[in-house]
PDB file of C-alpha atoms in Angstrom:
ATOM      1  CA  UNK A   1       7.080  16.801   8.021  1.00  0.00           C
ATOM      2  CA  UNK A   2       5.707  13.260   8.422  1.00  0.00           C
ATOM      3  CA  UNK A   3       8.433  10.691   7.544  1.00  0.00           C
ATOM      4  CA  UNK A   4       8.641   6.673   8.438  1.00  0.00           C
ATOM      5  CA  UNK A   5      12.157   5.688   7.896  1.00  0.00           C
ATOM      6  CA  UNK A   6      12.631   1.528   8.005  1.00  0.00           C
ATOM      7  CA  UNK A   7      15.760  -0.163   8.468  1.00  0.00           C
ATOM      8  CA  UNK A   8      18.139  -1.428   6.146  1.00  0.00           C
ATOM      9  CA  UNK A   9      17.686  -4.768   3.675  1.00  0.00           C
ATOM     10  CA  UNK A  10      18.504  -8.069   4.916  1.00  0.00           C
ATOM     11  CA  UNK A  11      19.449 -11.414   3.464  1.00  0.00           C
ATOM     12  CA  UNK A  12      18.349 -14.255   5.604  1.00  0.00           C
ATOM     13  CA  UNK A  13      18.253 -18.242   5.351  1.00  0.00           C
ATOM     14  CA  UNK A  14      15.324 -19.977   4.828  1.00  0.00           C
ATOM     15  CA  UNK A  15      13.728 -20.797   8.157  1.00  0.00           C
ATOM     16  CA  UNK A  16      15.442 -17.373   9.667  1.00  0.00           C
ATOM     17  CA  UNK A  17      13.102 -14.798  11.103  1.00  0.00           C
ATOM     18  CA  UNK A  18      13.820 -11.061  10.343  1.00  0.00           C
ATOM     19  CA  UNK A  19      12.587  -8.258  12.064  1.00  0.00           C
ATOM     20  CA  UNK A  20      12.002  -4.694  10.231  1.00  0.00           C
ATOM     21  CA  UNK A  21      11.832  -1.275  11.838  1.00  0.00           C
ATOM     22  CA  UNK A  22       9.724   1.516  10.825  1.00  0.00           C
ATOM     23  CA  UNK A  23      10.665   4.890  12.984  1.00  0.00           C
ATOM     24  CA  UNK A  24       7.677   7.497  12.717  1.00  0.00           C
ATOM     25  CA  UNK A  25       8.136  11.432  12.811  1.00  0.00           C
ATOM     26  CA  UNK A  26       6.788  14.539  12.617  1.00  0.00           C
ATOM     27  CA  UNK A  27       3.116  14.017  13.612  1.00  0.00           C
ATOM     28  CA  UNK A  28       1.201  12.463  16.791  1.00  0.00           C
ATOM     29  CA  UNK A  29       2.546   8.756  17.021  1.00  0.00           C
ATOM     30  CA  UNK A  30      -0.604   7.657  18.862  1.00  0.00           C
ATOM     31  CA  UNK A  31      -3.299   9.556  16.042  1.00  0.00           C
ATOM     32  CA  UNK A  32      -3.034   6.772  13.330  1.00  0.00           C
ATOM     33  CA  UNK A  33      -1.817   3.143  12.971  1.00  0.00           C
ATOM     34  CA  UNK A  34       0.654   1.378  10.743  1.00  0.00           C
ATOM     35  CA  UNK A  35       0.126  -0.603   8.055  1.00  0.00           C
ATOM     36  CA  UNK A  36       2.264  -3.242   6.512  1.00  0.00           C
ATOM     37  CA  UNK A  37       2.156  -4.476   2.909  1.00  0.00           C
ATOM     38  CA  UNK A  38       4.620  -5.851   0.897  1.00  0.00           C
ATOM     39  CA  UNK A  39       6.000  -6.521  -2.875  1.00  0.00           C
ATOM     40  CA  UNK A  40       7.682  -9.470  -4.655  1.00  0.00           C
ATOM     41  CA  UNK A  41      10.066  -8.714  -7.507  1.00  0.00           C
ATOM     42  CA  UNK A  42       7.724  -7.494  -9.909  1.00  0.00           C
ATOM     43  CA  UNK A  43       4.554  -7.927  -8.607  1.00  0.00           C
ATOM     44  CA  UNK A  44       1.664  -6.144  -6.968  1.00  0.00           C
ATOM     45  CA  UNK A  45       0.988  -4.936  -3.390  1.00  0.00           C
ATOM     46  CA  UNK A  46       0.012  -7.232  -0.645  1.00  0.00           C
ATOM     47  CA  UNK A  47      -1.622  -6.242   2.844  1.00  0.00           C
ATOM     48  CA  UNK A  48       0.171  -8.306   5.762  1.00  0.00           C
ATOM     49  CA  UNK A  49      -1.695  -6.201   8.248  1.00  0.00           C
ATOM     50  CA  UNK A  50      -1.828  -3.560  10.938  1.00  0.00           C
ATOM     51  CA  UNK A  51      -1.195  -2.190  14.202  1.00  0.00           C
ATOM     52  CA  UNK A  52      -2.437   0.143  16.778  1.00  0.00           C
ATOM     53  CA  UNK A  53      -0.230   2.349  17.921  1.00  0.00           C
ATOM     54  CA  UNK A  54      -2.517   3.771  20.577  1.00  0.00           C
ATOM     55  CA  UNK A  55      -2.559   0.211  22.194  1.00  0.00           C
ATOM     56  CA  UNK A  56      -1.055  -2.693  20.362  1.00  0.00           C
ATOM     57  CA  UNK A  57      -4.021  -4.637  18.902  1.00  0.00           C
ATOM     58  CA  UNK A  58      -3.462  -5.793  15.911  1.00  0.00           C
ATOM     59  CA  UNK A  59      -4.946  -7.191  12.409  1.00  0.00           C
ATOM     60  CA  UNK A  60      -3.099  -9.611  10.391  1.00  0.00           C
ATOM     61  CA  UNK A  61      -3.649 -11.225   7.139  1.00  0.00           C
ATOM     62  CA  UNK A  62      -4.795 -15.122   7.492  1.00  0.00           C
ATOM     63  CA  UNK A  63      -1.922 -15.482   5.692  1.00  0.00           C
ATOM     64  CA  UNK A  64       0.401 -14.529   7.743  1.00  0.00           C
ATOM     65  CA  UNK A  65      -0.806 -15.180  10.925  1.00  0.00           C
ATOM     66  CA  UNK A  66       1.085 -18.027  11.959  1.00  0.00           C
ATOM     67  CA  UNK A  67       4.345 -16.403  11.424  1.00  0.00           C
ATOM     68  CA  UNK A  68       3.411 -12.803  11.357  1.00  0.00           C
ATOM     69  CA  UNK A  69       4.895 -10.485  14.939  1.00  0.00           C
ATOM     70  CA  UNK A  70       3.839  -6.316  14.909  1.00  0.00           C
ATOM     71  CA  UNK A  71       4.711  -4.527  17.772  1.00  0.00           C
ATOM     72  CA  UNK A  72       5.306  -0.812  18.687  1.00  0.00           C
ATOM     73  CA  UNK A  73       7.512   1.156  21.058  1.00  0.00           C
ATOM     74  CA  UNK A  74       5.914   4.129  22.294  1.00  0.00           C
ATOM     75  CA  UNK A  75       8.877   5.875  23.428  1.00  0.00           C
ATOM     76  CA  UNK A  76      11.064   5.766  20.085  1.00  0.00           C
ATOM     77  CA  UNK A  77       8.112   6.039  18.055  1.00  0.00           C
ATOM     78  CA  UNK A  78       8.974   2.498  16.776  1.00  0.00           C
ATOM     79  CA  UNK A  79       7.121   0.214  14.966  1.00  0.00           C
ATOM     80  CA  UNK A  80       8.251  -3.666  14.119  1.00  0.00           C
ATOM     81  CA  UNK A  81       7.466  -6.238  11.952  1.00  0.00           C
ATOM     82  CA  UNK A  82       9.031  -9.407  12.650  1.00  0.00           C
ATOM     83  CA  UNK A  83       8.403 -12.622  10.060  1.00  0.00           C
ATOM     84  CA  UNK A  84       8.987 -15.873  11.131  1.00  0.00           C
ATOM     85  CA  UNK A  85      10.135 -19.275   9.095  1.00  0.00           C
ATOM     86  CA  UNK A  86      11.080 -17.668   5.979  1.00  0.00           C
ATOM     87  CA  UNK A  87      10.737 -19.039   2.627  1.00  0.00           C
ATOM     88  CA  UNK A  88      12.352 -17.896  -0.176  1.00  0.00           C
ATOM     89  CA  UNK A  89       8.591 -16.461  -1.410  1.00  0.00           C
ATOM     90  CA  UNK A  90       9.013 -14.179   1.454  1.00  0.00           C
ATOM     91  CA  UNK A  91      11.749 -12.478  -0.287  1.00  0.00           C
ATOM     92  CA  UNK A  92      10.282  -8.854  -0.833  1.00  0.00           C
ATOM     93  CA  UNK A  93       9.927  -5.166  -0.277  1.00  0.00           C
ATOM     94  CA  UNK A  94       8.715  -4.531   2.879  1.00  0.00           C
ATOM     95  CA  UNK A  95       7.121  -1.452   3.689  1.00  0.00           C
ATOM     96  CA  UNK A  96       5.196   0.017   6.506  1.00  0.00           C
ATOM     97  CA  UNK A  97       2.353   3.162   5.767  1.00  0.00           C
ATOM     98  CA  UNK A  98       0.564   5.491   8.093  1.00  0.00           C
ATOM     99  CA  UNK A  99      -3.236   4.203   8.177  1.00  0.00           C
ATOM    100  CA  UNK A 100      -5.620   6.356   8.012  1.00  0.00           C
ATOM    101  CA  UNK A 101      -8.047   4.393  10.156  1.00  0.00           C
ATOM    102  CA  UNK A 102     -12.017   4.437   9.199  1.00  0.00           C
ATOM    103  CA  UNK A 103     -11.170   5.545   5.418  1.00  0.00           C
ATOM    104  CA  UNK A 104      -8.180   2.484   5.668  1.00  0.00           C
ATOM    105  CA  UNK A 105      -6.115   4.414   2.893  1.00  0.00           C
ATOM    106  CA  UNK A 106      -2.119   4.977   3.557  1.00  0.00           C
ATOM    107  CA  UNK A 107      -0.864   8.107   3.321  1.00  0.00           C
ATOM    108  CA  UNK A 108       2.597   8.251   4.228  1.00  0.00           C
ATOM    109  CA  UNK A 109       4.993   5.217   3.537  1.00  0.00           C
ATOM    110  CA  UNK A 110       8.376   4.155   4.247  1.00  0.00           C
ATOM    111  CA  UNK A 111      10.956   3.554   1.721  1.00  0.00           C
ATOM    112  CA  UNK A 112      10.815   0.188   2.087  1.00  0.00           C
ATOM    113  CA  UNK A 113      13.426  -2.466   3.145  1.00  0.00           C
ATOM    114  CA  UNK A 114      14.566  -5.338   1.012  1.00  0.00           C
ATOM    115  CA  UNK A 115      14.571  -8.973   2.484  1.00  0.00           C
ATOM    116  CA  UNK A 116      15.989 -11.514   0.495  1.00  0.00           C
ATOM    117  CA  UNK A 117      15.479 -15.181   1.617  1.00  0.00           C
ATOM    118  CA  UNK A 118      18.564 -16.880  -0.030  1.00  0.00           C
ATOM    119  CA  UNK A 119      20.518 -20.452   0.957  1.00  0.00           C
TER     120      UNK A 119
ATOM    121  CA  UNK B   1     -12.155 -11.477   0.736  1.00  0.00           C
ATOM    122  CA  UNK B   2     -12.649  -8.832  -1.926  1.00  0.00           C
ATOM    123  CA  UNK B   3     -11.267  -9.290  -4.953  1.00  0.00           C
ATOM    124  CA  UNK B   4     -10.071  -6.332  -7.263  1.00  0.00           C
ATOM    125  CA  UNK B   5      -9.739  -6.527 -10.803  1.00  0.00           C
ATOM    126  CA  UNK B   6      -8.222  -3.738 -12.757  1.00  0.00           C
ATOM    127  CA  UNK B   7      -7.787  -3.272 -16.283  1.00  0.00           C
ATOM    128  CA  UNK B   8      -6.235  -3.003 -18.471  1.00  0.00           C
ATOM    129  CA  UNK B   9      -2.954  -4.590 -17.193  1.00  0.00           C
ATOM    130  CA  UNK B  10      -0.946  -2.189 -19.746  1.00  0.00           C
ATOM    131  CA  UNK B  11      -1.389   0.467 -21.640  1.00  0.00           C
ATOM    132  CA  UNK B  12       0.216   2.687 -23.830  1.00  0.00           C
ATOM    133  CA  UNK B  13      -0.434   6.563 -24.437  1.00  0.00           C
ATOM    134  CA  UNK B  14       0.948   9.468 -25.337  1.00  0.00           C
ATOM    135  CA  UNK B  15       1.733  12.733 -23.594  1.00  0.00           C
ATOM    136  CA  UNK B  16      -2.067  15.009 -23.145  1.00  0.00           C
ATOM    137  CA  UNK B  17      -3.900  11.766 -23.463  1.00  0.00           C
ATOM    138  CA  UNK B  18      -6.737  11.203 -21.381  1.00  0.00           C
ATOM    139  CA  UNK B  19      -6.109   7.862 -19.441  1.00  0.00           C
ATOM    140  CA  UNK B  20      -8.735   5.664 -17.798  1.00  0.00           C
ATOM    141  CA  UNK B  21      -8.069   2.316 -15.366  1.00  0.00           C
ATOM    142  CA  UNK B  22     -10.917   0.631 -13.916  1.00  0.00           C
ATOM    143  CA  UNK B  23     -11.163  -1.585 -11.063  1.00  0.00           C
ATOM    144  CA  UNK B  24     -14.072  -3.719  -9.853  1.00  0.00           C
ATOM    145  CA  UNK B  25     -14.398  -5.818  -7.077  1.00  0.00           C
ATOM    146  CA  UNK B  26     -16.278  -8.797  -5.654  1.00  0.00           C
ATOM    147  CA  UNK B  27     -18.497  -7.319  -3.414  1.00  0.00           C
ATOM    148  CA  UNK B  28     -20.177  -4.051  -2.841  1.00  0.00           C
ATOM    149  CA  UNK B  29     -17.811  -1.650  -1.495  1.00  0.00           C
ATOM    150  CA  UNK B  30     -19.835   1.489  -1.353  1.00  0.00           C
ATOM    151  CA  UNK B  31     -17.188   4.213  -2.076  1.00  0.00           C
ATOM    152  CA  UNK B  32     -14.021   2.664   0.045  1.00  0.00           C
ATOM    153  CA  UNK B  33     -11.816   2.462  -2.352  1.00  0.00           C
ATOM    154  CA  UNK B  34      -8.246   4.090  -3.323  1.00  0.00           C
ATOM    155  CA  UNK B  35      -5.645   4.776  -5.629  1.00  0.00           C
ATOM    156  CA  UNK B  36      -2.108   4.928  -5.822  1.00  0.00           C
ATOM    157  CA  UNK B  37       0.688   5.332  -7.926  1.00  0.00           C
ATOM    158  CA  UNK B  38       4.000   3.545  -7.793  1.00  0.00           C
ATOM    159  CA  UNK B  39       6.922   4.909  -9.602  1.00  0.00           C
ATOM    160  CA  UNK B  40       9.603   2.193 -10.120  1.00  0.00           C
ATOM    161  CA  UNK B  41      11.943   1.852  -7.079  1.00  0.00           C
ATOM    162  CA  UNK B  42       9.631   4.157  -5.402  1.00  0.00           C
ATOM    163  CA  UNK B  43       6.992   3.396  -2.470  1.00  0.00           C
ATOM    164  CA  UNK B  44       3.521   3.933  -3.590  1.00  0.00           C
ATOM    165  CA  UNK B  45       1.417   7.555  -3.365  1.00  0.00           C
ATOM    166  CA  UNK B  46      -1.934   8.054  -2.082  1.00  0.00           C
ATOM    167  CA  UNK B  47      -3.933   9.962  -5.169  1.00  0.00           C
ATOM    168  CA  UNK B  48      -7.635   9.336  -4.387  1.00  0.00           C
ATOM    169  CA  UNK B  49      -9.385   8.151  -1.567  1.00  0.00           C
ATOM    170  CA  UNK B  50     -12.875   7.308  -0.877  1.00  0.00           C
ATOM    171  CA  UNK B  51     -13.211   7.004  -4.588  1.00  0.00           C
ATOM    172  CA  UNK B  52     -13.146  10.703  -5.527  1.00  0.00           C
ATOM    173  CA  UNK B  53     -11.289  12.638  -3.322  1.00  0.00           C
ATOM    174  CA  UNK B  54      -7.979  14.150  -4.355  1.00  0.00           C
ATOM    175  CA  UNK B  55      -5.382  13.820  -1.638  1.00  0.00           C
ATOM    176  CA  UNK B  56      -3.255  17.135  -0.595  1.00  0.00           C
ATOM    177  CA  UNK B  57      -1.033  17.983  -3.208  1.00  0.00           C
ATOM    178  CA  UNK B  58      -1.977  15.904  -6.292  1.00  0.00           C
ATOM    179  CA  UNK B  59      -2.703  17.340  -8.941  1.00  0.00           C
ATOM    180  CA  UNK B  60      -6.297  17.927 -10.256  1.00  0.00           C
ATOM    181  CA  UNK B  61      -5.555  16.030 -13.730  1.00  0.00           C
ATOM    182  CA  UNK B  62      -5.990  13.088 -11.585  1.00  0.00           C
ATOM    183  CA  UNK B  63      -9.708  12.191 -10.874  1.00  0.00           C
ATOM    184  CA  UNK B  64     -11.729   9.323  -9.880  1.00  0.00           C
ATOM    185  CA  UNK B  65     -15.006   8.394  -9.988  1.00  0.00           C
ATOM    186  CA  UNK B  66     -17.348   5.102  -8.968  1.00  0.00           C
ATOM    187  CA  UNK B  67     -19.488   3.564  -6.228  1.00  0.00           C
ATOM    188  CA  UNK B  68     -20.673  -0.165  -5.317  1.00  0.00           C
ATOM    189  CA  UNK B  69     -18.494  -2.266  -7.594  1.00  0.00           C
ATOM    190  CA  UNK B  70     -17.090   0.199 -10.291  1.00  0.00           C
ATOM    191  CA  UNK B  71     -14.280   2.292 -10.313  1.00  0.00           C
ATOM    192  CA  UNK B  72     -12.284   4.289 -12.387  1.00  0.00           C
ATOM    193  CA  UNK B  73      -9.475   6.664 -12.006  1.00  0.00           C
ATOM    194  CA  UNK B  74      -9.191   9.065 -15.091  1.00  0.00           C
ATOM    195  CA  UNK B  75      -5.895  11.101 -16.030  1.00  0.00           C
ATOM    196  CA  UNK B  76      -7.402  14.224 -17.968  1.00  0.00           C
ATOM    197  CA  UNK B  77      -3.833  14.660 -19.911  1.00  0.00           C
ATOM    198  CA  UNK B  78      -0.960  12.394 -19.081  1.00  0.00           C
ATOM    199  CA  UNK B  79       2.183  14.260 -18.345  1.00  0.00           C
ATOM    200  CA  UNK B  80       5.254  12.571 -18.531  1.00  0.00           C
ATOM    201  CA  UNK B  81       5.763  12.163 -14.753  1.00  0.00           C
ATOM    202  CA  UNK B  82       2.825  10.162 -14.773  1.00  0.00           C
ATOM    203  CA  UNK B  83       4.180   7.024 -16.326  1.00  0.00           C
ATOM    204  CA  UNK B  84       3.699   4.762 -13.654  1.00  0.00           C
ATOM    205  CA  UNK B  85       1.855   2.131 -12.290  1.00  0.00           C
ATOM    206  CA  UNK B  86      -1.377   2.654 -10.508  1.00  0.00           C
ATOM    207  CA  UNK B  87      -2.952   0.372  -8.145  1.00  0.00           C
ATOM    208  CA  UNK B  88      -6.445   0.387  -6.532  1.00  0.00           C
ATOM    209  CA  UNK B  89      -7.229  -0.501  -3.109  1.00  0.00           C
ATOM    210  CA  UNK B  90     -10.142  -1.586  -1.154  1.00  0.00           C
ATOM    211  CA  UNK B  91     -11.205  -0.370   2.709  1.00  0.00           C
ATOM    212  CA  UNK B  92     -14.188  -1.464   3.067  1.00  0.00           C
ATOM    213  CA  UNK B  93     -13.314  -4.886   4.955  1.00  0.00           C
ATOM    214  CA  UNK B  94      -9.691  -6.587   6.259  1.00  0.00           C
ATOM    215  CA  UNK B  95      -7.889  -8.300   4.514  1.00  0.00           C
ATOM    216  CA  UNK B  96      -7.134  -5.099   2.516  1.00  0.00           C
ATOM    217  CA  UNK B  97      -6.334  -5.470  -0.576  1.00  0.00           C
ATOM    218  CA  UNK B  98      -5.346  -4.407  -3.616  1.00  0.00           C
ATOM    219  CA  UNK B  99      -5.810  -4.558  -7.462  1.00  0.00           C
ATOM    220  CA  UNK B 100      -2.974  -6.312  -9.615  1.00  0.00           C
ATOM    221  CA  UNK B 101      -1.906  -2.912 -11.091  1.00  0.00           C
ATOM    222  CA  UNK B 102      -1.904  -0.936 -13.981  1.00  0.00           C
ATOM    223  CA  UNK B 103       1.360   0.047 -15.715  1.00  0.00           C
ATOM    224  CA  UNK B 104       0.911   3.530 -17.701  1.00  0.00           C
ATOM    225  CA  UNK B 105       3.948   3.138 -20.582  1.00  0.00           C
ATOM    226  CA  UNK B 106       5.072   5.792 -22.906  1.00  0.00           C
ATOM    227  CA  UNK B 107       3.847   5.211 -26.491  1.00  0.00           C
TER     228      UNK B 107
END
């Protein structure tokens, strides 16, 4: 069955960088890209943005651009999302989804990793 | 970027009520948009996509409906593992994004 397990939470210092792991399973790595989007305490979903896993281009929110790393490793089946220059405002779920491509929905997501950003 | 409103924000019904959230956005989207449902602690599910159609395995008490700028995902009688919150979600353009949720309480 299709499962994306991510790595564990982290607590990091403002100005850290963390980087998150999202190992895909049980269907064609190349076939569909990954999305991440992530959650603040409480609040709605936010897109950060997406990779392809057939070659590495990716799509990033304006957002976070500047600070923003998504990469892949073909041969674990590995995706990572490294964020740069934390704030504490960065402190969130993290979670990475299967995109669907042209109809852009997610239909498989991790089980997201907690980063806290904490002096 | 689009903008997605939903609404309401809250509600509060009863089990076998029929449920309705609504989400516009900012521009035109013809029918790319989706709905989810988020469970608390949970990662969100994929219910609808391109506006009306049911993803595997959801069940058909869950329907949705809309084109252009109006949407609306309906809940034909609310069980109780459907207290939740629902979010929709735009793919017509990048930046995705998303509405500000809707959080289905018990009455």
């Amino acid at each position: 069955q299709v499962q994306l397990v991510q790595s564990g939470g982290e607590v990091k210092k403002p100005g850290a960088s963390v980087k998150v792991s999202c190992k895909a399973a049980g269907y064609t790595f190349f076939s569909y890209g990954i999305t991440w989007v992530r959650q603040a305490p409480g609040q709605g979903l936010e897109w950060m943005g997406w990779i392809s896993t057939h070659n590495g281009i990716t799509n990033n929110a304006k957002k976070f651009q500047e600070r923003v790393s998504m990469t892949t490793d073909t041969s674990t089946t590995t995706v990572y999302m490294e964020l740069r220059s934390l704030r504490s405002d960065d402190t969130a779920v993290y979670y990475c989804a299967r995109d669907r491509g042209n109809l852009g929905n997610f239909d498989y997501w991790g089980q997201g990793t907690l980063v806290t950003v904490s002096s | 970027d689009i903008q997605m409103t939903q609404s309401p924000s809250s509600l509060s019904a009863s089990v076998g009520d029929r449920v309705t959230i609504t989400c516009r956005t900012s521009h035109n989207i013809n029918s790319y948009l989706n709905w989810y449902q988020q469970k608390p602690g949970k990662a969100p599910k994929l219910l609808i996509y391109a506006a009306s159609t049911l993803q595997s395995g959801v069940p058909s008490r869950f329907s949705g409906s809309g084109s252009g700028a109006d949407f609306t995902l309906t809940i034909s009688s609310l069980q109780p593992e459907d207290f939740a919150t629902y979010y929709c979600q735009q793919s017509y353009s990048t930046p995705r994004t998303f509405g500000q949720g809707t959080k289905v309480e018990f009455k």
